[in-house]
PDB file of C-alpha atoms in Angstrom:
ATOM      1  CA  MET A 492      15.590 146.708 111.527  1.00  0.00           C
ATOM      2  CA  ASP A 493      15.553 146.539 114.914  1.00  0.00           C
ATOM      3  CA  LEU A 494      16.364 148.721 117.786  1.00  0.00           C
ATOM      4  CA  ARG A 495      19.860 147.808 117.145  1.00  0.00           C
ATOM      5  CA  HIS A 496      20.536 149.313 114.290  1.00  0.00           C
ATOM      6  CA  LEU A 497      18.935 152.528 115.996  1.00  0.00           C
ATOM      7  CA  ARG A 498      21.534 152.091 118.729  1.00  0.00           C
ATOM      8  CA  TYR A 499      24.611 151.567 116.256  1.00  0.00           C
ATOM      9  CA  PHE A 500      23.404 154.580 114.397  1.00  0.00           C
ATOM     10  CA  VAL A 501      22.855 157.065 117.513  1.00  0.00           C
ATOM     11  CA  ALA A 502      26.507 155.670 118.015  1.00  0.00           C
ATOM     12  CA  VAL A 503      28.061 156.607 115.284  1.00  0.00           C
ATOM     13  CA  ALA A 504      26.337 160.007 114.766  1.00  0.00           C
ATOM     14  CA  GLU A 505      27.323 160.651 118.319  1.00  0.00           C
ATOM     15  CA  GLU A 506      31.150 160.071 117.862  1.00  0.00           C
ATOM     16  CA  ARG A 507      31.330 160.915 114.273  1.00  0.00           C
ATOM     17  CA  HIS A 508      33.787 158.221 114.027  1.00  0.00           C
ATOM     18  CA  PHE A 509      33.433 154.332 113.047  1.00  0.00           C
ATOM     19  CA  GLY A 510      36.380 153.492 115.000  1.00  0.00           C
ATOM     20  CA  ARG A 511      35.371 155.256 117.763  1.00  0.00           C
ATOM     21  CA  ALA A 512      31.788 153.892 117.982  1.00  0.00           C
ATOM     22  CA  ALA A 513      32.867 150.595 117.327  1.00  0.00           C
ATOM     23  CA  GLU A 514      34.702 150.924 120.813  1.00  0.00           C
ATOM     24  CA  ARG A 515      31.538 152.082 122.619  1.00  0.00           C
ATOM     25  CA  LEU A 516      29.814 149.218 121.247  1.00  0.00           C
ATOM     26  CA  HIS A 517      32.491 146.884 122.200  1.00  0.00           C
ATOM     27  CA  MET A 518      32.574 145.120 118.636  1.00  0.00           C
ATOM     28  CA  ALA A 519      34.304 145.493 115.686  1.00  0.00           C
ATOM     29  CA  GLN A 520      34.507 148.199 113.010  1.00  0.00           C
ATOM     30  CA  PRO A 521      33.499 146.286 109.956  1.00  0.00           C
ATOM     31  CA  PRO A 522      30.334 144.750 110.956  1.00  0.00           C
ATOM     32  CA  LEU A 523      29.535 147.991 112.248  1.00  0.00           C
ATOM     33  CA  SER A 524      30.013 149.937 108.557  1.00  0.00           C
ATOM     34  CA  GLN A 525      27.915 147.265 107.364  1.00  0.00           C
ATOM     35  CA  GLN A 526      25.060 147.700 109.629  1.00  0.00           C
ATOM     36  CA  ILE A 527      25.028 151.033 108.668  1.00  0.00           C
ATOM     37  CA  ARG A 528      24.920 150.401 105.315  1.00  0.00           C
ATOM     38  CA  GLN A 529      21.776 148.062 105.631  1.00  0.00           C
ATOM     39  CA  LEU A 530      20.086 150.677 107.672  1.00  0.00           C
ATOM     40  CA  GLU A 531      20.957 153.507 104.880  1.00  0.00           C
ATOM     41  CA  THR A 532      19.726 150.721 102.515  1.00  0.00           C
ATOM     42  CA  GLU A 533      16.468 150.186 104.425  1.00  0.00           C
ATOM     43  CA  LEU A 534      15.340 153.689 104.833  1.00  0.00           C
ATOM     44  CA  GLY A 535      16.489 154.601 101.288  1.00  0.00           C
ATOM     45  CA  VAL A 536      18.031 157.398 102.232  1.00  0.00           C
ATOM     46  CA  GLU A 537      21.957 158.329 103.050  1.00  0.00           C
ATOM     47  CA  LEU A 538      22.567 159.338 106.916  1.00  0.00           C
ATOM     48  CA  LEU A 539      26.143 159.634 106.648  1.00  0.00           C
ATOM     49  CA  HIS A 540      29.127 161.741 104.841  1.00  0.00           C
ATOM     50  CA  ARG A 541      31.813 159.302 105.117  1.00  0.00           C
ATOM     51  CA  THR A 542      35.362 160.405 104.970  1.00  0.00           C
ATOM     52  CA  THR A 543      38.838 158.960 105.745  1.00  0.00           C
ATOM     53  CA  ARG A 544      39.013 161.328 108.756  1.00  0.00           C
ATOM     54  CA  ARG A 545      35.328 161.681 110.256  1.00  0.00           C
ATOM     55  CA  VAL A 546      31.805 161.002 109.709  1.00  0.00           C
ATOM     56  CA  ASP A 547      29.043 163.929 109.788  1.00  0.00           C
ATOM     57  CA  LEU A 548      25.383 163.696 109.404  1.00  0.00           C
ATOM     58  CA  THR A 549      23.504 165.012 106.300  1.00  0.00           C
ATOM     59  CA  GLU A 550      20.350 166.525 106.954  1.00  0.00           C
ATOM     60  CA  ALA A 551      18.279 163.223 106.775  1.00  0.00           C
ATOM     61  CA  GLY A 552      21.106 161.841 109.378  1.00  0.00           C
ATOM     62  CA  LEU A 553      20.430 165.152 111.644  1.00  0.00           C
ATOM     63  CA  ALA A 554      16.393 164.754 111.832  1.00  0.00           C
ATOM     64  CA  TYR A 555      16.997 160.564 111.762  1.00  0.00           C
ATOM     65  CA  LEU A 556      19.134 161.125 114.888  1.00  0.00           C
ATOM     66  CA  GLU A 557      16.819 163.449 116.917  1.00  0.00           C
ATOM     67  CA  ARG A 558      13.984 160.761 116.206  1.00  0.00           C
ATOM     68  CA  ALA A 559      16.587 157.957 117.368  1.00  0.00           C
ATOM     69  CA  ARG A 560      17.312 158.829 120.284  1.00  0.00           C
ATOM     70  CA  ALA A 561      13.917 159.602 121.551  1.00  0.00           C
ATOM     71  CA  ILE A 562      12.392 156.076 120.542  1.00  0.00           C
ATOM     72  CA  LEU A 563      15.647 154.625 122.351  1.00  0.00           C
ATOM     73  CA  ALA A 564      14.529 156.720 125.275  1.00  0.00           C
ATOM     74  CA  GLU A 565      11.049 155.698 125.287  1.00  0.00           C
ATOM     75  CA  VAL A 566      11.974 152.142 125.686  1.00  0.00           C
ATOM     76  CA  ASP A 567      14.670 152.518 128.135  1.00  0.00           C
ATOM     77  CA  GLU A 568      12.135 154.273 129.761  1.00  0.00           C
ATOM     78  CA  ALA A 569       9.538 151.801 129.473  1.00  0.00           C
ATOM     79  CA  ALA A 570      12.306 149.078 130.640  1.00  0.00           C
ATOM     80  CA  HIS A 571      12.728 150.871 133.651  1.00  0.00           C
ATOM     81  CA  HIS A 572       9.219 151.264 134.438  1.00  0.00           C
ATOM     82  CA  ALA A 573       8.875 147.031 133.467  1.00  0.00           C
ATOM     83  CA  ARG A 574      10.958 146.621 136.323  1.00  0.00           C
ATOM     84  CA  LEU A 575       9.690 148.904 138.849  1.00  0.00           C
ATOM     85  CA  VAL A 576       6.338 147.221 138.323  1.00  0.00           C
ATOM     86  CA  ALA A 577       7.662 143.690 138.508  1.00  0.00           C
ATOM     87  CA  ALA A 578       9.715 145.030 142.044  1.00  0.00           C
ATOM     88  CA  GLY A 579       6.573 146.047 143.355  1.00  0.00           C
ATOM     89  CA  SER A 580       7.690 149.918 143.076  1.00  0.00           C
ATOM     90  CA  VAL A 581       5.184 151.571 141.616  1.00  0.00           C
ATOM     91  CA  GLY A 582       1.586 151.531 141.304  1.00  0.00           C
ATOM     92  CA  HIS A 583      -1.763 152.923 142.970  1.00  0.00           C
ATOM     93  CA  LEU A 584      -3.523 151.185 146.353  1.00  0.00           C
ATOM     94  CA  ALA A 585      -6.439 152.668 148.257  1.00  0.00           C
ATOM     95  CA  ILE A 586      -6.684 150.955 151.424  1.00  0.00           C
ATOM     96  CA  GLY A 587      -9.756 151.094 153.888  1.00  0.00           C
ATOM     97  CA  CYS A 588      -9.564 150.857 157.408  1.00  0.00           C
ATOM     98  CA  VAL A 589     -11.754 150.163 160.090  1.00  0.00           C
ATOM     99  CA  GLY A 590     -12.078 153.068 163.130  1.00  0.00           C
ATOM    100  CA  SER A 591      -9.489 151.802 165.553  1.00  0.00           C
ATOM    101  CA  ALA A 592      -7.020 151.101 162.940  1.00  0.00           C
ATOM    102  CA  THR A 593      -7.295 154.577 161.520  1.00  0.00           C
ATOM    103  CA  TYR A 594      -6.694 155.918 165.012  1.00  0.00           C
ATOM    104  CA  SER A 595      -3.699 153.021 166.695  1.00  0.00           C
ATOM    105  CA  LEU A 596      -2.138 151.702 163.287  1.00  0.00           C
ATOM    106  CA  LEU A 597      -2.564 154.231 160.286  1.00  0.00           C
ATOM    107  CA  PRO A 598      -0.241 157.037 161.118  1.00  0.00           C
ATOM    108  CA  ALA A 599       2.328 154.699 161.742  1.00  0.00           C
ATOM    109  CA  LEU A 600       1.745 153.075 158.681  1.00  0.00           C
ATOM    110  CA  SER A 601       1.084 156.195 156.298  1.00  0.00           C
ATOM    111  CA  ARG A 602       4.803 157.172 157.141  1.00  0.00           C
ATOM    112  CA  ARG A 603       6.138 153.439 156.739  1.00  0.00           C
ATOM    113  CA  LEU A 604       4.523 153.112 153.258  1.00  0.00           C
ATOM    114  CA  THR A 605       5.469 156.461 152.096  1.00  0.00           C
ATOM    115  CA  GLU A 606       9.419 155.468 153.258  1.00  0.00           C
ATOM    116  CA  GLU A 607       9.346 152.196 151.575  1.00  0.00           C
ATOM    117  CA  LEU A 608       7.416 152.711 148.393  1.00  0.00           C
ATOM    118  CA  PRO A 609       7.746 155.892 147.658  1.00  0.00           C
ATOM    119  CA  GLY A 610       6.634 155.280 143.886  1.00  0.00           C
ATOM    120  CA  VAL A 611       3.048 153.977 145.041  1.00  0.00           C
ATOM    121  CA  ASP A 612       0.421 156.439 145.195  1.00  0.00           C
ATOM    122  CA  PHE A 613      -1.627 155.572 148.428  1.00  0.00           C
ATOM    123  CA  SER A 614      -4.990 156.914 148.974  1.00  0.00           C
ATOM    124  CA  PHE A 615      -6.766 156.095 152.605  1.00  0.00           C
ATOM    125  CA  ARG A 616     -10.172 155.644 153.982  1.00  0.00           C
ATOM    126  CA  GLY A 617     -11.055 155.854 157.198  1.00  0.00           C
ATOM    127  CA  GLU A 618     -14.158 154.930 159.800  1.00  0.00           C
ATOM    128  CA  MET A 619     -15.332 152.011 157.205  1.00  0.00           C
ATOM    129  CA  LEU A 620     -16.976 149.225 158.672  1.00  0.00           C
ATOM    130  CA  ALA A 621     -16.220 146.029 157.885  1.00  0.00           C
ATOM    131  CA  PRO A 622     -19.023 144.731 155.612  1.00  0.00           C
ATOM    132  CA  ASP A 623     -18.253 148.140 153.906  1.00  0.00           C
ATOM    133  CA  GLN A 624     -15.077 147.335 153.644  1.00  0.00           C
ATOM    134  CA  VAL A 625     -15.194 143.748 152.082  1.00  0.00           C
ATOM    135  CA  ASP A 626     -18.128 145.341 149.475  1.00  0.00           C
ATOM    136  CA  ALA A 627     -15.762 148.143 148.419  1.00  0.00           C
ATOM    137  CA  LEU A 628     -13.166 145.255 147.981  1.00  0.00           C
ATOM    138  CA  ARG A 629     -15.520 143.608 145.653  1.00  0.00           C
ATOM    139  CA  THR A 630     -16.195 146.302 143.466  1.00  0.00           C
ATOM    140  CA  GLY A 631     -12.438 147.586 143.481  1.00  0.00           C
ATOM    141  CA  ALA A 632     -13.163 150.834 145.136  1.00  0.00           C
ATOM    142  CA  ILE A 633     -10.348 150.051 148.048  1.00  0.00           C
ATOM    143  CA  ASP A 634      -7.669 147.673 147.004  1.00  0.00           C
ATOM    144  CA  VAL A 635      -6.629 146.536 151.023  1.00  0.00           C
ATOM    145  CA  ALA A 636      -8.916 146.603 154.037  1.00  0.00           C
ATOM    146  CA  LEU A 637      -7.816 146.688 157.589  1.00  0.00           C
ATOM    147  CA  LEU A 638     -11.046 145.271 159.103  1.00  0.00           C
ATOM    148  CA  ARG A 639     -12.165 142.921 162.145  1.00  0.00           C
ATOM    149  CA  PRO A 640     -12.969 139.562 160.972  1.00  0.00           C
ATOM    150  CA  PRO A 641     -15.052 137.439 159.858  1.00  0.00           C
ATOM    151  CA  ALA A 642     -15.010 137.997 156.589  1.00  0.00           C
ATOM    152  CA  ALA A 643     -16.710 135.603 155.126  1.00  0.00           C
ATOM    153  CA  ASP A 644     -16.010 135.475 151.399  1.00  0.00           C
ATOM    154  CA  LEU A 645     -14.185 132.838 149.288  1.00  0.00           C
ATOM    155  CA  SER A 646     -13.089 135.827 147.106  1.00  0.00           C
ATOM    156  CA  LEU A 647     -10.876 137.385 149.829  1.00  0.00           C
ATOM    157  CA  THR A 648      -7.349 136.580 150.897  1.00  0.00           C
ATOM    158  CA  VAL A 649      -7.404 137.780 154.774  1.00  0.00           C
ATOM    159  CA  HIS A 650      -4.028 137.731 157.446  1.00  0.00           C
ATOM    160  CA  THR A 651      -4.580 137.992 160.641  1.00  0.00           C
ATOM    161  CA  LEU A 652      -2.246 140.713 161.936  1.00  0.00           C
ATOM    162  CA  ARG A 653      -3.354 140.838 165.777  1.00  0.00           C
ATOM    163  CA  ARG A 654      -6.201 140.004 168.537  1.00  0.00           C
ATOM    164  CA  ASP A 655      -6.881 143.176 170.454  1.00  0.00           C
ATOM    165  CA  ARG A 656      -8.654 143.372 173.904  1.00  0.00           C
ATOM    166  CA  LEU A 657     -11.552 145.037 174.560  1.00  0.00           C
ATOM    167  CA  VAL A 658     -12.065 147.675 177.259  1.00  0.00           C
ATOM    168  CA  VAL A 659     -15.197 149.638 177.863  1.00  0.00           C
ATOM    169  CA  ALA A 660     -15.321 153.511 177.417  1.00  0.00           C
ATOM    170  CA  VAL A 661     -17.114 155.399 179.988  1.00  0.00           C
ATOM    171  CA  PRO A 662     -17.672 158.818 181.230  1.00  0.00           C
ATOM    172  CA  VAL A 663     -15.800 160.256 183.395  1.00  0.00           C
ATOM    173  CA  ASP A 664     -18.636 161.211 185.578  1.00  0.00           C
ATOM    174  CA  HIS A 665     -20.129 158.034 185.516  1.00  0.00           C
ATOM    175  CA  PRO A 666     -20.503 155.499 188.426  1.00  0.00           C
ATOM    176  CA  LEU A 667     -18.514 152.861 186.677  1.00  0.00           C
ATOM    177  CA  ALA A 668     -15.684 155.287 186.331  1.00  0.00           C
ATOM    178  CA  ARG A 669     -14.588 155.140 189.765  1.00  0.00           C
ATOM    179  CA  ARG A 670     -13.588 151.153 189.081  1.00  0.00           C
ATOM    180  CA  LYS A 671     -10.175 150.183 188.177  1.00  0.00           C
ATOM    181  CA  ARG A 672     -11.547 147.538 186.178  1.00  0.00           C
ATOM    182  CA  LEU A 673     -14.913 146.287 185.097  1.00  0.00           C
ATOM    183  CA  ARG A 674     -16.358 142.618 184.349  1.00  0.00           C
ATOM    184  CA  VAL A 675     -19.272 142.171 181.677  1.00  0.00           C
ATOM    185  CA  THR A 676     -21.777 141.955 184.317  1.00  0.00           C
ATOM    186  CA  ASP A 677     -20.674 145.517 185.610  1.00  0.00           C
ATOM    187  CA  LEU A 678     -22.851 146.561 182.522  1.00  0.00           C
ATOM    188  CA  ALA A 679     -25.999 145.130 183.254  1.00  0.00           C
ATOM    189  CA  GLY A 680     -28.523 147.917 183.054  1.00  0.00           C
ATOM    190  CA  ALA A 681     -25.998 150.775 181.618  1.00  0.00           C
ATOM    191  CA  ASP A 682     -27.028 152.475 178.447  1.00  0.00           C
ATOM    192  CA  LEU A 683     -25.041 151.114 175.756  1.00  0.00           C
ATOM    193  CA  ILE A 684     -23.537 152.929 172.600  1.00  0.00           C
ATOM    194  CA  VAL A 685     -23.242 150.688 169.540  1.00  0.00           C
ATOM    195  CA  HIS A 686     -21.920 150.214 166.353  1.00  0.00           C
ATOM    196  CA  SER A 687     -24.788 150.463 163.566  1.00  0.00           C
ATOM    197  CA  ALA A 688     -26.719 146.569 163.400  1.00  0.00           C
ATOM    198  CA  ASP A 689     -28.472 148.104 159.972  1.00  0.00           C
ATOM    199  CA  ARG A 690     -24.772 148.148 158.815  1.00  0.00           C
ATOM    200  CA  ARG A 691     -23.776 144.818 159.920  1.00  0.00           C
ATOM    201  CA  SER A 692     -20.997 145.831 161.691  1.00  0.00           C
ATOM    202  CA  VAL A 693     -19.216 143.281 163.726  1.00  0.00           C
ATOM    203  CA  MET A 694     -18.392 145.103 166.886  1.00  0.00           C
ATOM    204  CA  TYR A 695     -22.393 144.999 166.904  1.00  0.00           C
ATOM    205  CA  ASP A 696     -22.318 141.321 167.152  1.00  0.00           C
ATOM    206  CA  VAL A 697     -19.695 141.248 169.196  1.00  0.00           C
ATOM    207  CA  VAL A 698     -21.013 143.455 172.202  1.00  0.00           C
ATOM    208  CA  LEU A 699     -24.128 141.888 172.032  1.00  0.00           C
ATOM    209  CA  GLY A 700     -22.833 138.409 172.093  1.00  0.00           C
ATOM    210  CA  LEU A 701     -20.725 139.178 175.048  1.00  0.00           C
ATOM    211  CA  LEU A 702     -23.033 140.607 176.973  1.00  0.00           C
ATOM    212  CA  ARG A 703     -25.666 137.992 176.131  1.00  0.00           C
ATOM    213  CA  ASP A 704     -23.238 134.971 177.046  1.00  0.00           C
ATOM    214  CA  ALA A 705     -22.926 136.545 180.432  1.00  0.00           C
ATOM    215  CA  GLY A 706     -26.988 137.032 180.412  1.00  0.00           C
ATOM    216  CA  ILE A 707     -27.042 140.165 180.446  1.00  0.00           C
ATOM    217  CA  GLU A 708     -29.969 141.950 178.340  1.00  0.00           C
ATOM    218  CA  PRO A 709     -28.522 144.792 176.477  1.00  0.00           C
ATOM    219  CA  HIS A 710     -29.557 148.261 177.105  1.00  0.00           C
ATOM    220  CA  ILE A 711     -28.792 149.996 173.344  1.00  0.00           C
ATOM    221  CA  ARG A 712     -29.378 154.162 174.221  1.00  0.00           C
ATOM    222  CA  HIS A 713     -27.620 154.838 170.594  1.00  0.00           C
ATOM    223  CA  GLU A 714     -26.473 152.918 167.492  1.00  0.00           C
ATOM    224  CA  VAL A 715     -23.574 154.935 165.329  1.00  0.00           C
ATOM    225  CA  GLY A 716     -21.403 154.590 161.949  1.00  0.00           C
ATOM    226  CA  GLU A 717     -18.115 155.897 163.342  1.00  0.00           C
ATOM    227  CA  THR A 718     -16.260 154.569 165.966  1.00  0.00           C
ATOM    228  CA  SER A 719     -14.946 158.540 167.096  1.00  0.00           C
ATOM    229  CA  THR A 720     -18.827 159.392 166.863  1.00  0.00           C
ATOM    230  CA  LEU A 721     -19.528 156.331 169.238  1.00  0.00           C
ATOM    231  CA  VAL A 722     -16.346 158.134 171.800  1.00  0.00           C
ATOM    232  CA  THR A 723     -17.883 161.431 171.044  1.00  0.00           C
ATOM    233  CA  LEU A 724     -21.718 160.194 172.661  1.00  0.00           C
ATOM    234  CA  VAL A 725     -19.650 158.248 175.690  1.00  0.00           C
ATOM    235  CA  ALA A 726     -17.656 162.031 176.137  1.00  0.00           C
ATOM    236  CA  GLY A 727     -20.968 163.603 176.121  1.00  0.00           C
ATOM    237  CA  GLY A 728     -22.383 161.577 178.993  1.00  0.00           C
ATOM    238  CA  LEU A 729     -24.679 159.505 176.677  1.00  0.00           C
ATOM    239  CA  GLY A 730     -23.742 156.073 177.907  1.00  0.00           C
ATOM    240  CA  VAL A 731     -20.899 153.596 177.983  1.00  0.00           C
ATOM    241  CA  ALA A 732     -19.302 151.809 174.808  1.00  0.00           C
ATOM    242  CA  VAL A 733     -17.251 147.912 174.399  1.00  0.00           C
ATOM    243  CA  VAL A 734     -14.394 149.041 171.826  1.00  0.00           C
ATOM    244  CA  PRO A 735     -11.044 147.574 170.885  1.00  0.00           C
ATOM    245  CA  GLU A 736      -8.209 148.823 173.144  1.00  0.00           C
ATOM    246  CA  PRO A 737      -6.201 150.480 170.434  1.00  0.00           C
ATOM    247  CA  VAL A 738      -9.792 152.993 170.428  1.00  0.00           C
ATOM    248  CA  THR A 739      -8.292 154.525 173.306  1.00  0.00           C
ATOM    249  CA  ALA A 740      -5.357 156.155 170.999  1.00  0.00           C
ATOM    250  CA  LEU A 741      -8.584 158.581 170.794  1.00  0.00           C
ATOM    251  CA  ALA A 742      -7.899 160.213 173.903  1.00  0.00           C
ATOM    252  CA  LEU A 743     -11.270 162.581 173.895  1.00  0.00           C
ATOM    253  CA  ASP A 744     -11.971 164.701 177.453  1.00  0.00           C
ATOM    254  CA  GLY A 745     -14.593 163.317 179.417  1.00  0.00           C
ATOM    255  CA  VAL A 746     -13.409 159.701 178.686  1.00  0.00           C
ATOM    256  CA  ALA A 747     -12.218 157.235 180.406  1.00  0.00           C
ATOM    257  CA  TYR A 748     -11.103 154.041 179.337  1.00  0.00           C
ATOM    258  CA  LEU A 749     -11.452 150.956 181.623  1.00  0.00           C
ATOM    259  CA  PRO A 750      -9.835 147.331 181.386  1.00  0.00           C
ATOM    260  CA  LEU A 751     -12.580 144.549 180.757  1.00  0.00           C
ATOM    261  CA  ALA A 752     -11.777 141.482 183.102  1.00  0.00           C
ATOM    262  CA  GLY A 753     -13.419 138.200 183.525  1.00  0.00           C
ATOM    263  CA  ALA A 754     -13.902 137.204 179.552  1.00  0.00           C
ATOM    264  CA  ASP A 755     -12.127 136.221 176.763  1.00  0.00           C
ATOM    265  CA  ALA A 756     -12.761 139.768 175.434  1.00  0.00           C
ATOM    266  CA  ARG A 757     -10.946 140.244 172.148  1.00  0.00           C
ATOM    267  CA  VAL A 758     -11.136 140.642 168.342  1.00  0.00           C
ATOM    268  CA  GLU A 759      -9.157 140.483 165.622  1.00  0.00           C
ATOM    269  CA  LEU A 760      -7.475 142.760 163.240  1.00  0.00           C
ATOM    270  CA  ALA A 761      -6.775 141.396 159.847  1.00  0.00           C
ATOM    271  CA  VAL A 762      -5.516 142.571 156.490  1.00  0.00           C
ATOM    272  CA  ALA A 763      -7.592 141.796 153.196  1.00  0.00           C
ATOM    273  CA  HIS A 764      -7.679 141.891 149.408  1.00  0.00           C
ATOM    274  CA  ARG A 765      -9.105 140.265 146.857  1.00  0.00           C
ATOM    275  CA  ALA A 766      -8.102 136.871 145.897  1.00  0.00           C
ATOM    276  CA  ASP A 767      -7.133 137.510 142.354  1.00  0.00           C
ATOM    277  CA  ARG A 768      -5.240 140.283 143.113  1.00  0.00           C
ATOM    278  CA  ALA A 769      -1.483 139.585 142.634  1.00  0.00           C
ATOM    279  CA  GLU A 770       0.081 142.508 141.789  1.00  0.00           C
ATOM    280  CA  PRO A 771       3.973 142.768 143.412  1.00  0.00           C
ATOM    281  CA  HIS A 772       3.079 146.807 145.131  1.00  0.00           C
ATOM    282  CA  LEU A 773      -0.194 145.164 146.624  1.00  0.00           C
ATOM    283  CA  ALA A 774       2.030 142.179 147.725  1.00  0.00           C
ATOM    284  CA  ARG A 775       4.836 144.440 149.019  1.00  0.00           C
ATOM    285  CA  THR A 776       2.130 146.492 150.479  1.00  0.00           C
ATOM    286  CA  VAL A 777       0.404 143.714 152.561  1.00  0.00           C
ATOM    287  CA  GLY A 778       3.680 142.870 153.473  1.00  0.00           C
ATOM    288  CA  VAL A 779       4.878 146.448 155.182  1.00  0.00           C
ATOM    289  CA  ILE A 780       1.615 146.521 156.671  1.00  0.00           C
ATOM    290  CA  ARG A 781       2.195 142.950 158.654  1.00  0.00           C
ATOM    291  CA  ALA A 782       5.669 144.289 159.988  1.00  0.00           C
ATOM    292  CA  THR A 783       4.222 148.003 161.010  1.00  0.00           C
ATOM    293  CA  THR A 784       1.505 146.171 162.841  1.00  0.00           C
ATOM    294  CA  SER A 785       4.087 143.832 164.626  1.00  0.00           C
ATOM    295  CA  GLU A 786       6.108 146.500 165.454  1.00  0.00           C
ATOM    296  CA  VAL A 787       3.092 149.185 166.720  1.00  0.00           C
ATOM    297  CA  ARG A 788       1.984 146.109 168.855  1.00  0.00           C
ATOM    298  CA  SER A 789       5.490 145.254 169.888  1.00  0.00           C
ATOM    299  CA  SER A 790       6.102 148.773 171.010  1.00  0.00           C
ATOM    300  CA  GLY A 791       3.265 148.860 173.337  1.00  0.00           C
ATOM    301  CA  ALA A 792       0.590 149.339 171.555  1.00  0.00           C
ATOM    302  CA  GLY A 793      -2.404 147.014 171.612  1.00  0.00           C
ATOM    303  CA  GLY A 794      -0.834 145.999 175.128  1.00  0.00           C
ATOM    304  CA  ALA A 795      -2.909 145.865 178.591  1.00  0.00           C
ATOM    305  CA  VAL A 796      -4.381 149.214 179.055  1.00  0.00           C
ATOM    306  CA  SER A 797      -4.371 151.089 182.334  1.00  0.00           C
ATOM    307  CA  PRO A 798      -7.435 152.855 183.657  1.00  0.00           C
ATOM    308  CA  THR A 799      -7.666 156.248 181.473  1.00  0.00           C
ATOM    309  CA  ARG A 800      -9.200 159.442 182.812  1.00  0.00           C
ATOM    310  CA  ARG A 801      -9.699 162.578 180.668  1.00  0.00           C
ATOM    311  CA  SER A 802     -11.530 165.218 182.300  1.00  0.00           C
ATOM    312  CA  SER A 803     -12.942 168.703 180.858  1.00  0.00           C
TER     313      SER A 803
END
């Protein structure tokens, strides 16, 4: 027995006529009658009462019809699901985001993913430092990461999305807030709020490297794990912070964002996933992320920042 026998039987049972069933199946009537006889012989039961005018179902035929329909429906559903999987239209993915991407990119990205891949179940984890994202990719806690390189791990596939300028977040009542733009040397002696060195923050290395290249010994007052906490402490007047430009989307009262001039002050944003992951829905998701990042950048986000001041 194969699925063809089930489809033949269901057609005859629903049409109650071999001729109409044969037309529906696009085949001749004699082979159809022969196939139904073979099915009954294999089952060892009579499924149909045949007359010259119509076909009726036996009690066994009625019971068999119910199960045959269910089996065929499951087979069709399995085929449909397989096609969706192959097209990358279903699945589940967890996406981790570095702090600045959480504010500037995630709102547009989550909407775009929902619109283009409605059958994929997405979950998001914001405010993740890059080393934590790499660890989470390795363990499978997340499937895709929006992170700040470098991610020196040969088991990952990494695509650069854009290069973001660095800006300085300062309290609005700080003397530096009177400037239109700052140079790295203007930060000499300033109390700094930075991402945590203990948690291997990429931004920690970037900021301290920038200062030391300018001959400035950093005066670190606070180390934090989350970008939102960092900007909150700036708003509280506890120091200044060098951050990627997209952080300006986090507009808190009491914070001014000033351009940083006189240095090639940029950091990359990249999308990463494990190199051994080749699921179609993951590939489509990475494609949407790359397209959305390009659109957000071209629409003005990530461009030159003007001094931004908010006072309470």
